[in-house]
Amino acid sequence: MLAGVAVLPSAPVLVPGVSPAPPPQVRAVADEVDACVEGLADYDRVVLLAVGEALAVHACGRIDLAGLGRGDIRAERPVAARTVEALVERLGCAAEVPDRLPLAHAVLGLLLGAAEPVAAVSVPAEAEPAALQHSGIAVVRAVADAADEGRALLVVAGDLSAGIGPRAPWPDLDGAAELDAQIVDLVDQGRLERLAGLGDEAARVHATGWPALVAAQGALGEARLGLARRSYAAPAGVGYLVAHGA
């Protein structure tokens, strides 16, 4: 069964050790992430969900930041093999066996800091909302198919707009802060189904986590779980959402 959901930013700067002296605003987000993780329900396996080039299941437990030149920041996790098999069947895609997890998934795994077996799913940025929602539903059903591996936690990338203010990667994008406020409001109201209508605006302001959040909405609906915001902040002009559901 799906025991819970966590939404965490997939920003490497939040991983301990990446920056020797992160700004106070970044440390504050990292503290919220830690508090969210500490409060999660007990689980036996983890499914990491982030955005990639195509729909894919990654059968890999090597987690590191070698792509950023920080191969020293790493972890090794067993692969939740039965969950991977069920995900492949439900999602209708082949299992990939990479040398290491993609960067966004790796960051989520490092922020979680868990030793439990892992499976990872990528959803494509260009997918239609209905397809993303279907992927989330398929994840929950795959978790149920592999119930012998125990209670599962779904961890989802929660990166929002990257155009808030002059220090943002895409500085001062019109509507960036407003989109983030709208998404946070939908979380607070429990109206996540309305995320599906925000795709064009999310792409315009580089809210890279939008596809994963839409997939998460499908998963939450299938599992009959709610989602509660823990925090939202935009240090350096990038919106970071931290939330949990059970």
GROMACS .gro file of C-alpha atoms in nm:
model
  246
    1MET     CA    1   0.000   0.000   0.000
    2LEU     CA    2   0.096   0.364  -0.037
    3ALA     CA    3   0.167   0.483   0.317
    4GLY     CA    4   0.236   0.846   0.232
    5VAL     CA    5   0.358   1.111  -0.007
    6ALA     CA    6   0.629   1.375   0.031
    7VAL     CA    7   0.683   1.669  -0.203
    8LEU     CA    8   1.040   1.797  -0.183
    9PRO     CA    9   1.241   2.032  -0.406
   10SER     CA   10   1.499   1.854  -0.621
   11ALA     CA   11   1.752   2.136  -0.584
   12PRO     CA   12   2.109   2.009  -0.522
   13VAL     CA   13   2.190   2.313  -0.307
   14LEU     CA   14   1.959   2.170  -0.039
   15VAL     CA   15   2.168   1.852  -0.004
   16PRO     CA   16   2.404   1.867   0.296
   17GLY     CA   17   2.764   1.918   0.190
   18VAL     CA   18   2.696   2.067  -0.153
   19SER     CA   19   2.748   2.423  -0.035
   20PRO     CA   20   2.988   2.496   0.252
   21ALA     CA   21   2.793   2.808   0.352
   22PRO     CA   22   2.440   2.816   0.207
   23PRO     CA   23   2.248   3.143   0.247
   24PRO     CA   24   2.007   3.162   0.542
   25GLN     CA   25   1.706   3.139   0.310
   26VAL     CA   26   1.836   2.813   0.163
   27ARG     CA   27   1.914   2.675   0.510
   28ALA     CA   28   1.557   2.756   0.612
   29VAL     CA   29   1.419   2.548   0.323
   30ALA     CA   30   1.659   2.264   0.408
   31ASP     CA   31   1.532   2.272   0.767
   32GLU     CA   32   1.173   2.245   0.645
   33VAL     CA   33   1.272   1.948   0.428
   34ASP     CA   34   1.435   1.777   0.727
   35ALA     CA   35   1.129   1.838   0.944
   36CYS     CA   36   0.899   1.702   0.673
   37VAL     CA   37   1.110   1.388   0.634
   38GLU     CA   38   1.124   1.330   1.010
   39GLY     CA   39   0.746   1.343   1.032
   40LEU     CA   40   0.669   1.092   0.757
   41ALA     CA   41   0.477   0.773   0.827
   42ASP     CA   42   0.673   0.449   0.854
   43TYR     CA   43   0.752   0.287   0.520
   44ASP     CA   44   0.947  -0.007   0.377
   45ARG     CA   45   1.027   0.113   0.022
   46VAL     CA   46   1.048   0.438  -0.171
   47VAL     CA   47   0.928   0.544  -0.516
   48LEU     CA   48   1.100   0.860  -0.642
   49LEU     CA   49   0.903   1.059  -0.899
   50ALA     CA   50   1.057   1.344  -1.101
   51VAL     CA   51   1.058   1.484  -1.454
   52GLY     CA   52   1.270   1.336  -1.734
   53GLU     CA   53   1.291   1.329  -2.110
   54ALA     CA   54   1.055   1.033  -2.140
   55LEU     CA   55   0.837   0.805  -1.933
   56ALA     CA   56   1.078   0.563  -1.769
   57VAL     CA   57   1.133   0.333  -1.473
   58HIS     CA   58   1.487   0.336  -1.333
   59ALA     CA   59   1.607   0.016  -1.168
   60CYS     CA   60   1.904   0.159  -0.986
   61GLY     CA   61   2.002   0.218  -0.625
   62ARG     CA   62   2.317   0.421  -0.682
   63ILE     CA   63   2.253   0.780  -0.576
   64ASP     CA   64   2.519   1.046  -0.623
   65LEU     CA   65   2.587   1.395  -0.752
   66ALA     CA   66   2.868   1.296  -0.989
   67GLY     CA   67   2.693   1.490  -1.265
   68LEU     CA   68   2.772   1.804  -1.067
   69GLY     CA   69   3.128   1.698  -0.998
   70ARG     CA   70   3.038   1.580  -0.647
   71GLY     CA   71   3.067   1.206  -0.672
   72ASP     CA   72   3.171   1.210  -0.307
   73ILE     CA   73   2.811   1.288  -0.210
   74ARG     CA   74   2.653   0.950  -0.260
   75ALA     CA   75   2.445   0.669  -0.119
   76GLU     CA   76   2.373   0.310  -0.215
   77ARG     CA   77   2.024   0.167  -0.185
   78PRO     CA   78   1.888  -0.174  -0.274
   79VAL     CA   79   1.648  -0.179  -0.566
   80ALA     CA   80   1.284  -0.259  -0.487
   81ALA     CA   81   1.283  -0.524  -0.759
   82ARG     CA   82   0.920  -0.633  -0.735
   83THR     CA   83   0.806  -0.271  -0.737
   84VAL     CA   84   1.016  -0.201  -1.045
   85GLU     CA   85   0.857  -0.497  -1.224
   86ALA     CA   86   0.508  -0.378  -1.132
   87LEU     CA   87   0.585  -0.021  -1.240
   88VAL     CA   88   0.709  -0.140  -1.578
   89GLU     CA   89   0.393  -0.343  -1.629
   90ARG     CA   90   0.154  -0.071  -1.517
   91LEU     CA   91   0.328   0.218  -1.696
   92GLY     CA   92   0.398   0.021  -2.012
   93CYS     CA   93   0.762   0.119  -2.047
   94ALA     CA   94   1.088  -0.071  -2.032
   95ALA     CA   95   1.302  -0.071  -1.720
   96GLU     CA   96   1.624   0.124  -1.749
   97VAL     CA   97   1.933   0.015  -1.553
   98PRO     CA   98   2.154   0.327  -1.545
   99ASP     CA   99   2.487   0.358  -1.366
  100ARG     CA  100   2.323   0.607  -1.129
  101LEU     CA  101   1.985   0.766  -1.080
  102PRO     CA  102   1.910   1.086  -1.275
  103LEU     CA  103   2.003   1.403  -1.090
  104ALA     CA  104   1.655   1.507  -0.973
  105HIS     CA  105   1.584   1.159  -0.837
  106ALA     CA  106   1.926   1.149  -0.675
  107VAL     CA  107   1.861   1.475  -0.493
  108LEU     CA  108   1.524   1.348  -0.368
  109GLY     CA  109   1.689   1.029  -0.245
  110LEU     CA  110   1.967   1.217  -0.068
  111LEU     CA  111   1.721   1.456   0.096
  112LEU     CA  112   1.517   1.162   0.217
  113GLY     CA  113   1.825   0.997   0.361
  114ALA     CA  114   1.654   0.661   0.389
  115ALA     CA  115   1.809   0.316   0.358
  116GLU     CA  116   1.495   0.142   0.229
  117PRO     CA  117   1.479  -0.016  -0.120
  118VAL     CA  118   1.413   0.230  -0.399
  119ALA     CA  119   1.245   0.250  -0.738
  120ALA     CA  120   1.236   0.562  -0.955
  121VAL     CA  121   0.997   0.694  -1.219
  122SER     CA  122   1.044   0.975  -1.470
  123VAL     CA  123   0.746   1.146  -1.630
  124PRO     CA  124   0.801   1.354  -1.946
  125ALA     CA  125   0.777   1.730  -1.929
  126GLU     CA  126   0.579   1.744  -2.254
  127ALA     CA  127   0.311   1.493  -2.152
  128GLU     CA  128  -0.056   1.591  -2.148
  129PRO     CA  129  -0.213   1.633  -1.804
  130ALA     CA  130  -0.435   1.328  -1.848
  131ALA     CA  131  -0.131   1.113  -1.926
  132LEU     CA  132   0.052   1.249  -1.622
  133GLN     CA  133  -0.246   1.177  -1.398
  134HIS     CA  134  -0.267   0.826  -1.544
  135SER     CA  135   0.101   0.774  -1.461
  136GLY     CA  136   0.034   0.867  -1.099
  137ILE     CA  137  -0.259   0.627  -1.083
  138ALA     CA  138  -0.042   0.354  -1.235
  139VAL     CA  139   0.225   0.411  -0.967
  140VAL     CA  140  -0.028   0.353  -0.689
  141ARG     CA  141  -0.160   0.038  -0.856
  142ALA     CA  142   0.194  -0.090  -0.909
  143VAL     CA  143   0.269  -0.032  -0.542
  144ALA     CA  144  -0.038  -0.241  -0.458
  145ASP     CA  145   0.073  -0.513  -0.701
  146ALA     CA  146   0.404  -0.536  -0.513
  147ALA     CA  147   0.246  -0.535  -0.168
  148ASP     CA  148   0.486  -0.808  -0.055
  149GLU     CA  149   0.757  -0.538  -0.040
  150GLY     CA  150   0.567  -0.354   0.233
  151ARG     CA  151   0.446   0.001   0.285
  152ALA     CA  152   0.558   0.250   0.021
  153LEU     CA  153   0.644   0.619   0.029
  154LEU     CA  154   0.611   0.829  -0.286
  155VAL     CA  155   0.857   1.121  -0.303
  156VAL     CA  156   0.778   1.384  -0.567
  157ALA     CA  157   0.981   1.676  -0.705
  158GLY     CA  158   0.828   2.007  -0.592
  159ASP     CA  159   1.024   2.265  -0.792
  160LEU     CA  160   0.812   2.562  -0.900
  161SER     CA  161   0.883   2.882  -1.094
  162ALA     CA  162   1.241   2.977  -1.175
  163GLY     CA  163   1.171   3.340  -1.265
  164ILE     CA  164   1.093   3.518  -0.938
  165GLY     CA  165   1.289   3.840  -0.898
  166PRO     CA  166   1.619   3.967  -1.037
  167ARG     CA  167   1.835   3.682  -0.902
  168ALA     CA  168   1.633   3.405  -1.062
  169PRO     CA  169   1.776   3.182  -1.336
  170TRP     CA  170   1.523   3.354  -1.568
  171PRO     CA  171   1.504   3.696  -1.399
  172ASP     CA  172   1.179   3.881  -1.338
  173LEU     CA  173   0.946   3.668  -1.546
  174ASP     CA  174   0.598   3.817  -1.550
  175GLY     CA  175   0.353   3.592  -1.369
  176ALA     CA  176   0.613   3.365  -1.206
  177ALA     CA  177   0.530   3.458  -0.848
  178GLU     CA  178   0.160   3.457  -0.930
  179LEU     CA  179   0.173   3.102  -1.067
  180ASP     CA  180   0.349   2.978  -0.755
  181ALA     CA  181   0.091   3.149  -0.536
  182GLN     CA  182  -0.184   2.981  -0.736
  183ILE     CA  183  -0.028   2.637  -0.700
  184VAL     CA  184   0.026   2.683  -0.326
  185ASP     CA  185  -0.336   2.797  -0.293
  186LEU     CA  186  -0.458   2.484  -0.474
  187VAL     CA  187  -0.258   2.269  -0.233
  188ASP     CA  188  -0.400   2.456   0.065
  189GLN     CA  189  -0.756   2.424  -0.068
  190GLY     CA  190  -0.721   2.056  -0.158
  191ARG     CA  191  -0.806   2.134  -0.523
  192LEU     CA  192  -0.510   1.965  -0.687
  193GLU     CA  193  -0.717   1.856  -0.985
  194ARG     CA  194  -0.693   2.219  -1.104
  195LEU     CA  195  -0.317   2.185  -1.149
  196ALA     CA  196  -0.389   2.024  -1.486
  197GLY     CA  197  -0.498   2.356  -1.633
  198LEU     CA  198  -0.174   2.537  -1.549
  199GLY     CA  199   0.064   2.354  -1.782
  200ASP     CA  200   0.125   2.629  -2.038
  201GLU     CA  201   0.194   2.889  -1.772
  202ALA     CA  202   0.413   2.647  -1.575
  203ALA     CA  203   0.625   2.582  -1.883
  204ARG     CA  204   0.654   2.955  -1.956
  205VAL     CA  205   0.792   3.036  -1.610
  206HIS     CA  206   1.006   2.720  -1.594
  207ALA     CA  207   0.815   2.552  -1.312
  208THR     CA  208   0.991   2.223  -1.378
  209GLY     CA  209   0.810   2.024  -1.111
  210TRP     CA  210   0.462   2.081  -1.257
  211PRO     CA  211   0.447   1.749  -1.449
  212ALA     CA  212   0.550   1.554  -1.139
  213LEU     CA  213   0.292   1.736  -0.928
  214VAL     CA  214   0.017   1.655  -1.178
  215ALA     CA  215   0.121   1.290  -1.167
  216ALA     CA  216   0.118   1.312  -0.787
  217GLN     CA  217  -0.239   1.445  -0.802
  218GLY     CA  218  -0.340   1.130  -0.987
  219ALA     CA  219  -0.163   0.917  -0.729
  220LEU     CA  220  -0.320   1.098  -0.434
  221GLY     CA  221  -0.667   1.060  -0.583
  222GLU     CA  222  -0.618   0.690  -0.648
  223ALA     CA  223  -0.484   0.631  -0.296
  224ARG     CA  224  -0.741   0.864  -0.136
  225LEU     CA  225  -0.474   1.067   0.035
  226GLY     CA  226  -0.461   1.440   0.099
  227LEU     CA  227  -0.167   1.676   0.069
  228ALA     CA  228  -0.075   1.942   0.323
  229ARG     CA  229   0.174   2.221   0.258
  230ARG     CA  230   0.455   2.249   0.506
  231SER     CA  231   0.631   2.545   0.347
  232TYR     CA  232   0.691   2.745   0.033
  233ALA     CA  233   0.987   2.974  -0.031
  234ALA     CA  234   1.173   3.115  -0.329
  235PRO     CA  235   1.539   3.167  -0.237
  236ALA     CA  236   1.743   3.293  -0.531
  237GLY     CA  237   1.424   3.329  -0.734
  238VAL     CA  238   1.324   2.961  -0.755
  239GLY     CA  239   1.006   2.838  -0.589
  240TYR     CA  240   1.041   2.537  -0.358
  241LEU     CA  241   0.735   2.353  -0.230
  242VAL     CA  242   0.756   2.119   0.071
  243ALA     CA  243   0.443   1.917   0.147
  244HIS     CA  244   0.332   1.580   0.281
  245GLY     CA  245   0.031   1.354   0.257
  246ALA     CA  246  -0.095   1.048   0.441
   0.00000   0.00000   0.00000
